[in-house]
PDB file of C-alpha atoms in Angstrom:
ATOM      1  CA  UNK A 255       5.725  23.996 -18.899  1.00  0.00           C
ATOM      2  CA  UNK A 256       2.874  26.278 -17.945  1.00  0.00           C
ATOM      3  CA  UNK A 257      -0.501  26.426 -19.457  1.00  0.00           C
ATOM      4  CA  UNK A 258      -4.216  27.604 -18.859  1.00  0.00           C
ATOM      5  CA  UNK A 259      -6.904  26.021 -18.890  1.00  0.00           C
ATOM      6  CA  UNK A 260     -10.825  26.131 -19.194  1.00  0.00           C
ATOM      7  CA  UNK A 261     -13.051  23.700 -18.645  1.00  0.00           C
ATOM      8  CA  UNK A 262     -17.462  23.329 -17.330  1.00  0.00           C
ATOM      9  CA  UNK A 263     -19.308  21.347 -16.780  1.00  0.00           C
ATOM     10  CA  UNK A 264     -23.485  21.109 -15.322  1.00  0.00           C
ATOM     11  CA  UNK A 265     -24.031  19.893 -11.888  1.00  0.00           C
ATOM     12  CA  UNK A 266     -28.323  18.951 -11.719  1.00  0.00           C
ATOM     13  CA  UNK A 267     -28.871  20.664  -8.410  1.00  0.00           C
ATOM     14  CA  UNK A 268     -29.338  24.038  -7.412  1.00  0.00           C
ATOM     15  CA  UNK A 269     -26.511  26.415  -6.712  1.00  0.00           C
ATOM     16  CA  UNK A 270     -26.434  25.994  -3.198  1.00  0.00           C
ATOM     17  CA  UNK A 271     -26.638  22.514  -3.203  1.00  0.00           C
ATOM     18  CA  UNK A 272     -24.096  22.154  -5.286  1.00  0.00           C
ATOM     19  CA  UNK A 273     -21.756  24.223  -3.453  1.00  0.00           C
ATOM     20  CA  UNK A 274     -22.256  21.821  -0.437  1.00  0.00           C
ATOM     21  CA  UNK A 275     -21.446  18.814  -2.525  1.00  0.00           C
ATOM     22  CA  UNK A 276     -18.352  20.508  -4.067  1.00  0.00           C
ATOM     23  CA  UNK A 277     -16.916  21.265  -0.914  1.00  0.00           C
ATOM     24  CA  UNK A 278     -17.340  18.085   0.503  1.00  0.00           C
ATOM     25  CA  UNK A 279     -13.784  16.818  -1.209  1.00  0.00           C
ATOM     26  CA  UNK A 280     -13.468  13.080   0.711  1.00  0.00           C
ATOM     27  CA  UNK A 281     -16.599  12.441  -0.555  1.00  0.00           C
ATOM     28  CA  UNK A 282     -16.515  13.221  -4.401  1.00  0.00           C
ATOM     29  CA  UNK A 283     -12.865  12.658  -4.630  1.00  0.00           C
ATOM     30  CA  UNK A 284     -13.867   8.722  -5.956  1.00  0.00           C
ATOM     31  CA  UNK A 285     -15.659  10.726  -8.525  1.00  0.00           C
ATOM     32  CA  UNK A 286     -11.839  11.917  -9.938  1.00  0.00           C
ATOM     33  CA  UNK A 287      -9.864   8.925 -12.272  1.00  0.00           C
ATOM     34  CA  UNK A 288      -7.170   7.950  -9.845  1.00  0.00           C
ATOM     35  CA  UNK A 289      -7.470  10.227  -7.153  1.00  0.00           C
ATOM     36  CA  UNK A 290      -7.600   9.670  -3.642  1.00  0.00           C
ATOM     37  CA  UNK A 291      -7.503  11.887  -0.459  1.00  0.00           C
ATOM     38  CA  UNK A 292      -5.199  11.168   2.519  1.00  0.00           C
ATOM     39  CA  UNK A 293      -5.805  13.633   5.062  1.00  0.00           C
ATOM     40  CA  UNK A 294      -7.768  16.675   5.201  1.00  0.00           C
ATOM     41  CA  UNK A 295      -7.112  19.048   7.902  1.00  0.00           C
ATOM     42  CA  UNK A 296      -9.821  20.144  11.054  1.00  0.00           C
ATOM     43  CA  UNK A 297     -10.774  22.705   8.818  1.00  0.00           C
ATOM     44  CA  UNK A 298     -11.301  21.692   5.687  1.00  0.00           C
ATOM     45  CA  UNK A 299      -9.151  23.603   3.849  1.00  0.00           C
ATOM     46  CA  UNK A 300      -6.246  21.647   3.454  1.00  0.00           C
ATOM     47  CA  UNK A 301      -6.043  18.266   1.511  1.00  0.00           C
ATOM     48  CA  UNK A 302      -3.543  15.612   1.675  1.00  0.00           C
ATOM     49  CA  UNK A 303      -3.960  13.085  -1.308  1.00  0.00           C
ATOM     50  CA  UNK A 304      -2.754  11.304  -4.147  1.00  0.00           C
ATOM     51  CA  UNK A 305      -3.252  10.634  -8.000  1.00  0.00           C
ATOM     52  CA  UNK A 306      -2.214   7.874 -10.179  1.00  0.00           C
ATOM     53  CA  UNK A 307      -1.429   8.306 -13.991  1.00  0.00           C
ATOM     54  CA  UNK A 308      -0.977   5.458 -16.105  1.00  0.00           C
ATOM     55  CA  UNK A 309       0.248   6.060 -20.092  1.00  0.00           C
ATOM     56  CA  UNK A 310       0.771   2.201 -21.488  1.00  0.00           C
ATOM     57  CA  UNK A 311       3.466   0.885 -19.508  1.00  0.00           C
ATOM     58  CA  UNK A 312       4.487   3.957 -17.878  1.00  0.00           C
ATOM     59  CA  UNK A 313       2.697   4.704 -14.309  1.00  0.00           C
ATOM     60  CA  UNK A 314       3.106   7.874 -12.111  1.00  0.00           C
ATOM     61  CA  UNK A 315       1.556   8.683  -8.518  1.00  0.00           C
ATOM     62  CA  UNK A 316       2.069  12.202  -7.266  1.00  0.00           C
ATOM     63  CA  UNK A 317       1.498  12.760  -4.115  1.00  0.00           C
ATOM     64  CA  UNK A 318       0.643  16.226  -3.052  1.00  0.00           C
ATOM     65  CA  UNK A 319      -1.762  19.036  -1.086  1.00  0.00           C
ATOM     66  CA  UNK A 320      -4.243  21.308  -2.262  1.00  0.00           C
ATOM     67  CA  UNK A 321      -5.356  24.333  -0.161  1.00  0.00           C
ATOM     68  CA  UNK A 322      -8.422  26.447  -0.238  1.00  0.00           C
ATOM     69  CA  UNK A 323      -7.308  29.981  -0.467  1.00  0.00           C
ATOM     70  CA  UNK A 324     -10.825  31.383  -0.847  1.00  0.00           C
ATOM     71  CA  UNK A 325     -14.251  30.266  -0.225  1.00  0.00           C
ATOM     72  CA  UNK A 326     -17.230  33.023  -1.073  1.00  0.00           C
ATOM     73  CA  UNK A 327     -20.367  31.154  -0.468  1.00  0.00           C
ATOM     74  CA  UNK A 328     -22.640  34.722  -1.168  1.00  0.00           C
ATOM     75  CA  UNK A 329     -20.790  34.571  -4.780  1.00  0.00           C
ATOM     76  CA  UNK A 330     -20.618  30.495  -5.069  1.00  0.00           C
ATOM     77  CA  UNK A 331     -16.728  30.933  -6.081  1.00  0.00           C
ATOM     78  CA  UNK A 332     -13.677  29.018  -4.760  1.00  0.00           C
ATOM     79  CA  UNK A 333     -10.069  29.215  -5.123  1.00  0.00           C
ATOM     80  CA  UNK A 334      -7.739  26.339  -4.444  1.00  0.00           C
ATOM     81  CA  UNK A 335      -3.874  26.480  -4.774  1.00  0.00           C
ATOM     82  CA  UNK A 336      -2.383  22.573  -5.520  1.00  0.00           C
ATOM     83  CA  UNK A 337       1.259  21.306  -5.678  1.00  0.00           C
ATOM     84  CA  UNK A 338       1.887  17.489  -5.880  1.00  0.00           C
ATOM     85  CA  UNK A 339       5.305  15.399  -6.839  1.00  0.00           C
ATOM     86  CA  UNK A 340       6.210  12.202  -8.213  1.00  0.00           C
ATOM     87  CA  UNK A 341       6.349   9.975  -5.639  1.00  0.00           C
ATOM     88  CA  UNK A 342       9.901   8.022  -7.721  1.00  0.00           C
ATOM     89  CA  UNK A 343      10.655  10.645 -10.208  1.00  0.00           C
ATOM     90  CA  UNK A 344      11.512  14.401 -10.401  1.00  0.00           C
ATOM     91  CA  UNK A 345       8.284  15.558 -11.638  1.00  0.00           C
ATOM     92  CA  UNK A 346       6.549  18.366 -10.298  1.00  0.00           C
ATOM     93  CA  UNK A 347       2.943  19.292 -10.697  1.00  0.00           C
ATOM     94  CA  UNK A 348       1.272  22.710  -9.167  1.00  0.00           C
ATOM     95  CA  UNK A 349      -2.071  24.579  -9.796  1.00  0.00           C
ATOM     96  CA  UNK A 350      -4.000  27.732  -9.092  1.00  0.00           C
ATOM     97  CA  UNK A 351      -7.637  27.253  -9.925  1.00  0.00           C
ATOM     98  CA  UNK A 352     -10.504  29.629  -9.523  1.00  0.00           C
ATOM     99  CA  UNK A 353     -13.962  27.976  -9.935  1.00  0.00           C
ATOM    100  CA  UNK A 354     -17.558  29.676 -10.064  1.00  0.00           C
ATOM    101  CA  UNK A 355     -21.203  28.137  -9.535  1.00  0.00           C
ATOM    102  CA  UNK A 356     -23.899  29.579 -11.772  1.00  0.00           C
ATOM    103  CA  UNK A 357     -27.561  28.996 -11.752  1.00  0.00           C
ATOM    104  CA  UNK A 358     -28.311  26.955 -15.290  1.00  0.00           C
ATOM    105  CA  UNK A 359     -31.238  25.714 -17.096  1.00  0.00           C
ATOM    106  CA  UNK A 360     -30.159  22.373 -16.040  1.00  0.00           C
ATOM    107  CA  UNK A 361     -29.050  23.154 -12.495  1.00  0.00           C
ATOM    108  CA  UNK A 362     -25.498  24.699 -11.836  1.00  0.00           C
ATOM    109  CA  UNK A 363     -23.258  25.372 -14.354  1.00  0.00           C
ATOM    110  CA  UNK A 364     -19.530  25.501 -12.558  1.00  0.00           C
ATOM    111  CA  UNK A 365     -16.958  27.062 -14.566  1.00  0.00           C
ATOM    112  CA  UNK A 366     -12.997  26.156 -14.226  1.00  0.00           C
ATOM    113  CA  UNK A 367      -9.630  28.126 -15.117  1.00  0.00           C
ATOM    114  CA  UNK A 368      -6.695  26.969 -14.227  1.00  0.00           C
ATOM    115  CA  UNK A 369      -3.164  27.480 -14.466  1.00  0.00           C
ATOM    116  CA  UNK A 370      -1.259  24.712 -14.551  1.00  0.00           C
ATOM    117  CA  UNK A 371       2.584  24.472 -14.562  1.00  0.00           C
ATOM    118  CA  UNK A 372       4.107  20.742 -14.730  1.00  0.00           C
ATOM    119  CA  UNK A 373       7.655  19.108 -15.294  1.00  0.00           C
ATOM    120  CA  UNK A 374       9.035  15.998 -15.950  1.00  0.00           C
ATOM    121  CA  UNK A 375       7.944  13.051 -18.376  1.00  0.00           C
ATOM    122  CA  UNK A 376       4.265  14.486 -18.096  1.00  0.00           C
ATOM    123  CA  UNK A 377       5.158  17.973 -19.729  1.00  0.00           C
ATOM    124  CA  UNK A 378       6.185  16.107 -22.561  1.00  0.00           C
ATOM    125  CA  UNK A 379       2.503  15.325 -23.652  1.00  0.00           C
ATOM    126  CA  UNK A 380       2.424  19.084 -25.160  1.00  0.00           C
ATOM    127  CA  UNK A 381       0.493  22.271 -24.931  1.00  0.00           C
ATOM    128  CA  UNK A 382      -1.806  21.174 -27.166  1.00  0.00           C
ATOM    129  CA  UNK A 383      -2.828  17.795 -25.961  1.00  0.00           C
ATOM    130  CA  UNK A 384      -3.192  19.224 -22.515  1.00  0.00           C
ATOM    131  CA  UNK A 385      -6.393  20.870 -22.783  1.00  0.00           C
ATOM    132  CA  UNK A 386      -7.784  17.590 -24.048  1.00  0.00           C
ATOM    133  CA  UNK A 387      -6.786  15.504 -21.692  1.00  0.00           C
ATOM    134  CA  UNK A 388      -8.195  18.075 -19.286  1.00  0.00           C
ATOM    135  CA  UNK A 389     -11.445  17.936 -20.728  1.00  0.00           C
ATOM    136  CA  UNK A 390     -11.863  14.399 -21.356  1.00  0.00           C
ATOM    137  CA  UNK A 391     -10.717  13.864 -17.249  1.00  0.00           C
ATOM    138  CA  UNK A 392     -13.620  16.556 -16.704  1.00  0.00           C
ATOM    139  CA  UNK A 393     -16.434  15.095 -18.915  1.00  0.00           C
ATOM    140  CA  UNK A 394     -15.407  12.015 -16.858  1.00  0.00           C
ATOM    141  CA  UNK A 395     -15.667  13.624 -13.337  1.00  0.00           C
ATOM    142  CA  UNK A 396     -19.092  15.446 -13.975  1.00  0.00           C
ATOM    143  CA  UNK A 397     -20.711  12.320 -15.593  1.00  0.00           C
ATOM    144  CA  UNK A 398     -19.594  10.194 -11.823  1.00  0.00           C
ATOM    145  CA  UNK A 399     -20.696  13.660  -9.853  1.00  0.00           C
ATOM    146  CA  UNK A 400     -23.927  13.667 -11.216  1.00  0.00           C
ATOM    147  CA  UNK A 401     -24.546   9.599 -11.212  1.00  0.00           C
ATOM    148  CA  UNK A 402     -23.899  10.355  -7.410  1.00  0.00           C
ATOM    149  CA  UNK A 403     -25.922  13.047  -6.852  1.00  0.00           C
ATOM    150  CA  UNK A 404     -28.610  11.466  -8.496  1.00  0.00           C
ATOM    151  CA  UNK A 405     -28.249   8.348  -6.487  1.00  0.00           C
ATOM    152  CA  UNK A 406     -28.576  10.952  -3.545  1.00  0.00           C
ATOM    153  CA  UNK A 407     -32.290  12.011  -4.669  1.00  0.00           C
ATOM    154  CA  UNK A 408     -33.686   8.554  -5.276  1.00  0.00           C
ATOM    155  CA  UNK A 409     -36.790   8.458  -3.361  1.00  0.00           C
ATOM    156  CA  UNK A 410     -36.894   5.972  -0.341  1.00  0.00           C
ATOM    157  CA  UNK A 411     -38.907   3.167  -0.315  1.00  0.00           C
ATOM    158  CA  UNK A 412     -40.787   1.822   2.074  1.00  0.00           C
ATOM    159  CA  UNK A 413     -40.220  -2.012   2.806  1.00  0.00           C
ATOM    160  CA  UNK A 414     -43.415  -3.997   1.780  1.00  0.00           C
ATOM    161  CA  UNK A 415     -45.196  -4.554   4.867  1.00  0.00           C
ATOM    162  CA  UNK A 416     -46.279  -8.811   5.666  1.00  0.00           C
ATOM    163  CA  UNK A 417     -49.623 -10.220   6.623  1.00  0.00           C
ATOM    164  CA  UNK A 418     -51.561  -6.943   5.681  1.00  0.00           C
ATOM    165  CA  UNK A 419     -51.102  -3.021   4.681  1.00  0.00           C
ATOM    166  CA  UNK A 420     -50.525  -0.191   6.759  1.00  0.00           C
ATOM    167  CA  UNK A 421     -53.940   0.845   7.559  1.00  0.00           C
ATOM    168  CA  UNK A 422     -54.515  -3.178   9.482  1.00  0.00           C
ATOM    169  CA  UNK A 423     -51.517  -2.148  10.938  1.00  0.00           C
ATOM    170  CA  UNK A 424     -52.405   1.022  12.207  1.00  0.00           C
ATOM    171  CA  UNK A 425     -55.933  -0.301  13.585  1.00  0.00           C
ATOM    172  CA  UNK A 426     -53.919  -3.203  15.252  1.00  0.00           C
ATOM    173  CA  UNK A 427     -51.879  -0.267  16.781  1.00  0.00           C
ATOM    174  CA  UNK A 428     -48.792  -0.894  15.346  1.00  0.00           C
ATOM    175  CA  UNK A 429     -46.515   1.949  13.909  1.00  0.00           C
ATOM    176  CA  UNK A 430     -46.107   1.564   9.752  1.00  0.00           C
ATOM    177  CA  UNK A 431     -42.544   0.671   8.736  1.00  0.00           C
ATOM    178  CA  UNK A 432     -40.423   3.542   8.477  1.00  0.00           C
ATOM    179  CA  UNK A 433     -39.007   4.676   5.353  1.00  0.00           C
ATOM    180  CA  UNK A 434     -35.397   3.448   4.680  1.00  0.00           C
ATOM    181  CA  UNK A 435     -33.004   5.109   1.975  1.00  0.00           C
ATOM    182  CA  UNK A 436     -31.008   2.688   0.540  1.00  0.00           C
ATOM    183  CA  UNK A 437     -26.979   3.476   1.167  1.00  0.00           C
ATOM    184  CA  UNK A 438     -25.519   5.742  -1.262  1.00  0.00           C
ATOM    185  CA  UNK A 439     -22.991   3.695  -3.691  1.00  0.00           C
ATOM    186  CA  UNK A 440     -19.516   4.589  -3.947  1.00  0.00           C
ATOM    187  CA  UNK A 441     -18.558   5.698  -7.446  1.00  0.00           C
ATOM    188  CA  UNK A 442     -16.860   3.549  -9.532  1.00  0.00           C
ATOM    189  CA  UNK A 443     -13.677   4.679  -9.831  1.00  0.00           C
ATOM    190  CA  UNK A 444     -10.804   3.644 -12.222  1.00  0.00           C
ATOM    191  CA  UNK A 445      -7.399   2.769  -9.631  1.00  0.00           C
ATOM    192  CA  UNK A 446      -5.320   5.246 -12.153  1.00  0.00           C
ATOM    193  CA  UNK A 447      -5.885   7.885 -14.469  1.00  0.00           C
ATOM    194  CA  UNK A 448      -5.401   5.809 -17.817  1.00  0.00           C
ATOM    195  CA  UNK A 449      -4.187   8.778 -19.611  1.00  0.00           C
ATOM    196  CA  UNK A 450      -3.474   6.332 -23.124  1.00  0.00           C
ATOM    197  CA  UNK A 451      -6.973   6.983 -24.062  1.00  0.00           C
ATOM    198  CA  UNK A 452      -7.247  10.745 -23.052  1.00  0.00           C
ATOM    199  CA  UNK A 453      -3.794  11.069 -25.181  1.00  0.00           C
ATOM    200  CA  UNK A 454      -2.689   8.618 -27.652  1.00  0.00           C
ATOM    201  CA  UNK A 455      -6.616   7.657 -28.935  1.00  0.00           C
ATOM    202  CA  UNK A 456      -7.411  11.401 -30.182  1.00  0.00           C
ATOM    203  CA  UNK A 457      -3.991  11.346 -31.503  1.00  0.00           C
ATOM    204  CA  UNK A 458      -4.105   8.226 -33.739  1.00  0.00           C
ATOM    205  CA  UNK A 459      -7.739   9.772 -34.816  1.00  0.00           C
ATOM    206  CA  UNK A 460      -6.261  12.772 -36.266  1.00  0.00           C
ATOM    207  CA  UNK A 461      -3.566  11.209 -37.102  1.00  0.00           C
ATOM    208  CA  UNK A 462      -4.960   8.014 -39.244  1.00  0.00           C
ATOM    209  CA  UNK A 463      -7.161   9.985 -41.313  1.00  0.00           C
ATOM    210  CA  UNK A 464      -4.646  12.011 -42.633  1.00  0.00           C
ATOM    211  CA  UNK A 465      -2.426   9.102 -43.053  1.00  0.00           C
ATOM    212  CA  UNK A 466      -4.952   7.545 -45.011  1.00  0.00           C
ATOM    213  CA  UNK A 467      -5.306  10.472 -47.327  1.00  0.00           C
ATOM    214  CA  UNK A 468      -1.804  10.996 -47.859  1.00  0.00           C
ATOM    215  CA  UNK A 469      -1.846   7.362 -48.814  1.00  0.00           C
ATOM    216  CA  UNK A 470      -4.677   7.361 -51.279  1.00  0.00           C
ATOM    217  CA  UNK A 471      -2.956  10.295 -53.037  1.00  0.00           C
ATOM    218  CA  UNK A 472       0.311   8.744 -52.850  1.00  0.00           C
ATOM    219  CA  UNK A 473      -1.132   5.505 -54.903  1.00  0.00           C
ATOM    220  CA  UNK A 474      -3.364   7.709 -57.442  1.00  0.00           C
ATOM    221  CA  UNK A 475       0.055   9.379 -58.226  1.00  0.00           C
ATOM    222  CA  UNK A 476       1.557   6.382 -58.657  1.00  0.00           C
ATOM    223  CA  UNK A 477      -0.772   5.196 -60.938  1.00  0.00           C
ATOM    224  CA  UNK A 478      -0.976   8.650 -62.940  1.00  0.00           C
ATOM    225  CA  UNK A 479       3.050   7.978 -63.217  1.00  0.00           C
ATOM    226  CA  UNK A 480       2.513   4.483 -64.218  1.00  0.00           C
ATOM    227  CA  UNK A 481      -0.172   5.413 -67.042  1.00  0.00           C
ATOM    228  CA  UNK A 482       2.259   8.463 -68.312  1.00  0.00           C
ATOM    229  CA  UNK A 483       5.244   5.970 -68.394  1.00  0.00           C
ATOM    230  CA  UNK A 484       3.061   3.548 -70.136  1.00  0.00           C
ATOM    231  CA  UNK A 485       2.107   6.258 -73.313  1.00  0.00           C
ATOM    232  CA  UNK A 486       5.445   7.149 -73.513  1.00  0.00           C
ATOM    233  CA  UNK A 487       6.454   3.411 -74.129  1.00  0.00           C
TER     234      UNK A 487
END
């Protein structure tokens, strides 16, 4: 099954910063559900890794590369071609995607197509659920990008100093402490992609309201029928 697909989303950094901590895959990969790199080549521009899907009882890992095909850093645009497999099943996953960096209001708005062509168990999910899923598994990444990022830009602080303040210090001769950032936590990353509430959750909400209405007019026919039998009695 092939589809395309759009997705954004707002990194809060400048352009160029962001394009630094795009490209730095091992690092943000934690930021992805279920995803994990392997290898990545001297250059950079090939990427060994893994993802793991979970739907209820069912669970998938596809193992796979992903190759950067273009990098323009003048333009801010990248272009990565991706083919994974099911590491005990026949499925087969590959992608072309083309992503852009944008100044924004809010920092860097980076903009997504891809076209995505899957088979096996996962292409039964549909052409329509797809793009939600997508989204969803993007809202997700962006919100553990920027708690990262953010993380990155907390300003240092200075340990308190003991027995006096800096300026004793200094007339005693002794250097004030240094500034020490506090190490950058890993994002918290789910082991799989639990893809039972990217898929059957929005289902069962568009599904169970409909339900419910088809009920409720179900049971006011009823009773209309009831009421008509009744007169006729």
């Amino acid at each position: 099954m092939a589809i395309e697909l759009d997705n954004s989303f707002i990194v809060p950094v400048p352009p160029e910063q962001a394009w630094d901590v795009l490209l730095d895959v091992e690092r943000i990969a934690p930021c992805m559900p279920g995803a994990s790199v392997l290898s990545i080549s001297d250059d950079g521009n090939e990427i060994e890794g893994q993802v793991k899907v979970k739907l209820g009882p069912l669970s998938l890992t596809y193992k796979g590369t992903a190759k950067f095909t273009d990098k323009d850093q003048g333009n801010h645009a990248i272009a990565i071609e991706a083919t994974g497999k099911e590491t005990r099943g026949a499925g087969t996953a590959s992608a072309h995607v083309q992503a852009s960096l944008k100044p924004d209001a809010a920092g860097t708005l980076v903009s997504i197509h891809t076209s995505l062509n899957v088979t096996g168990r996962p292409a039964q999910f549909g052409r329509s659920l797809l793009p939600e899923v997508s989204g969803k598994l993007i809202a997700q990444f962006a919100s553990n990008l920027q708690a990262l990022i953010e993380s990155d830009s907390a300003p240092a602080e200075a340990p308190a100093a003991e027995g006096g303040d800096a300026s004793s210090e200094a007339e005693a001769g002794t250097a004030a402490p240094v500034a020490v950032k506090p190490a950058t936590p890993a994002p918290k990353q789910e082991e799989s992609l639990n893809a039972f509430k990217f898929v059957v959750v929005p289902v069962l909400k568009r599904v169970i309201p409909v339900a419910a209405i088809g009920a409720a007019i179900a049971i006011i026919i009823r009773k209309l029928t009831g009421r008509g039998k009744a007169k006729k009695s």
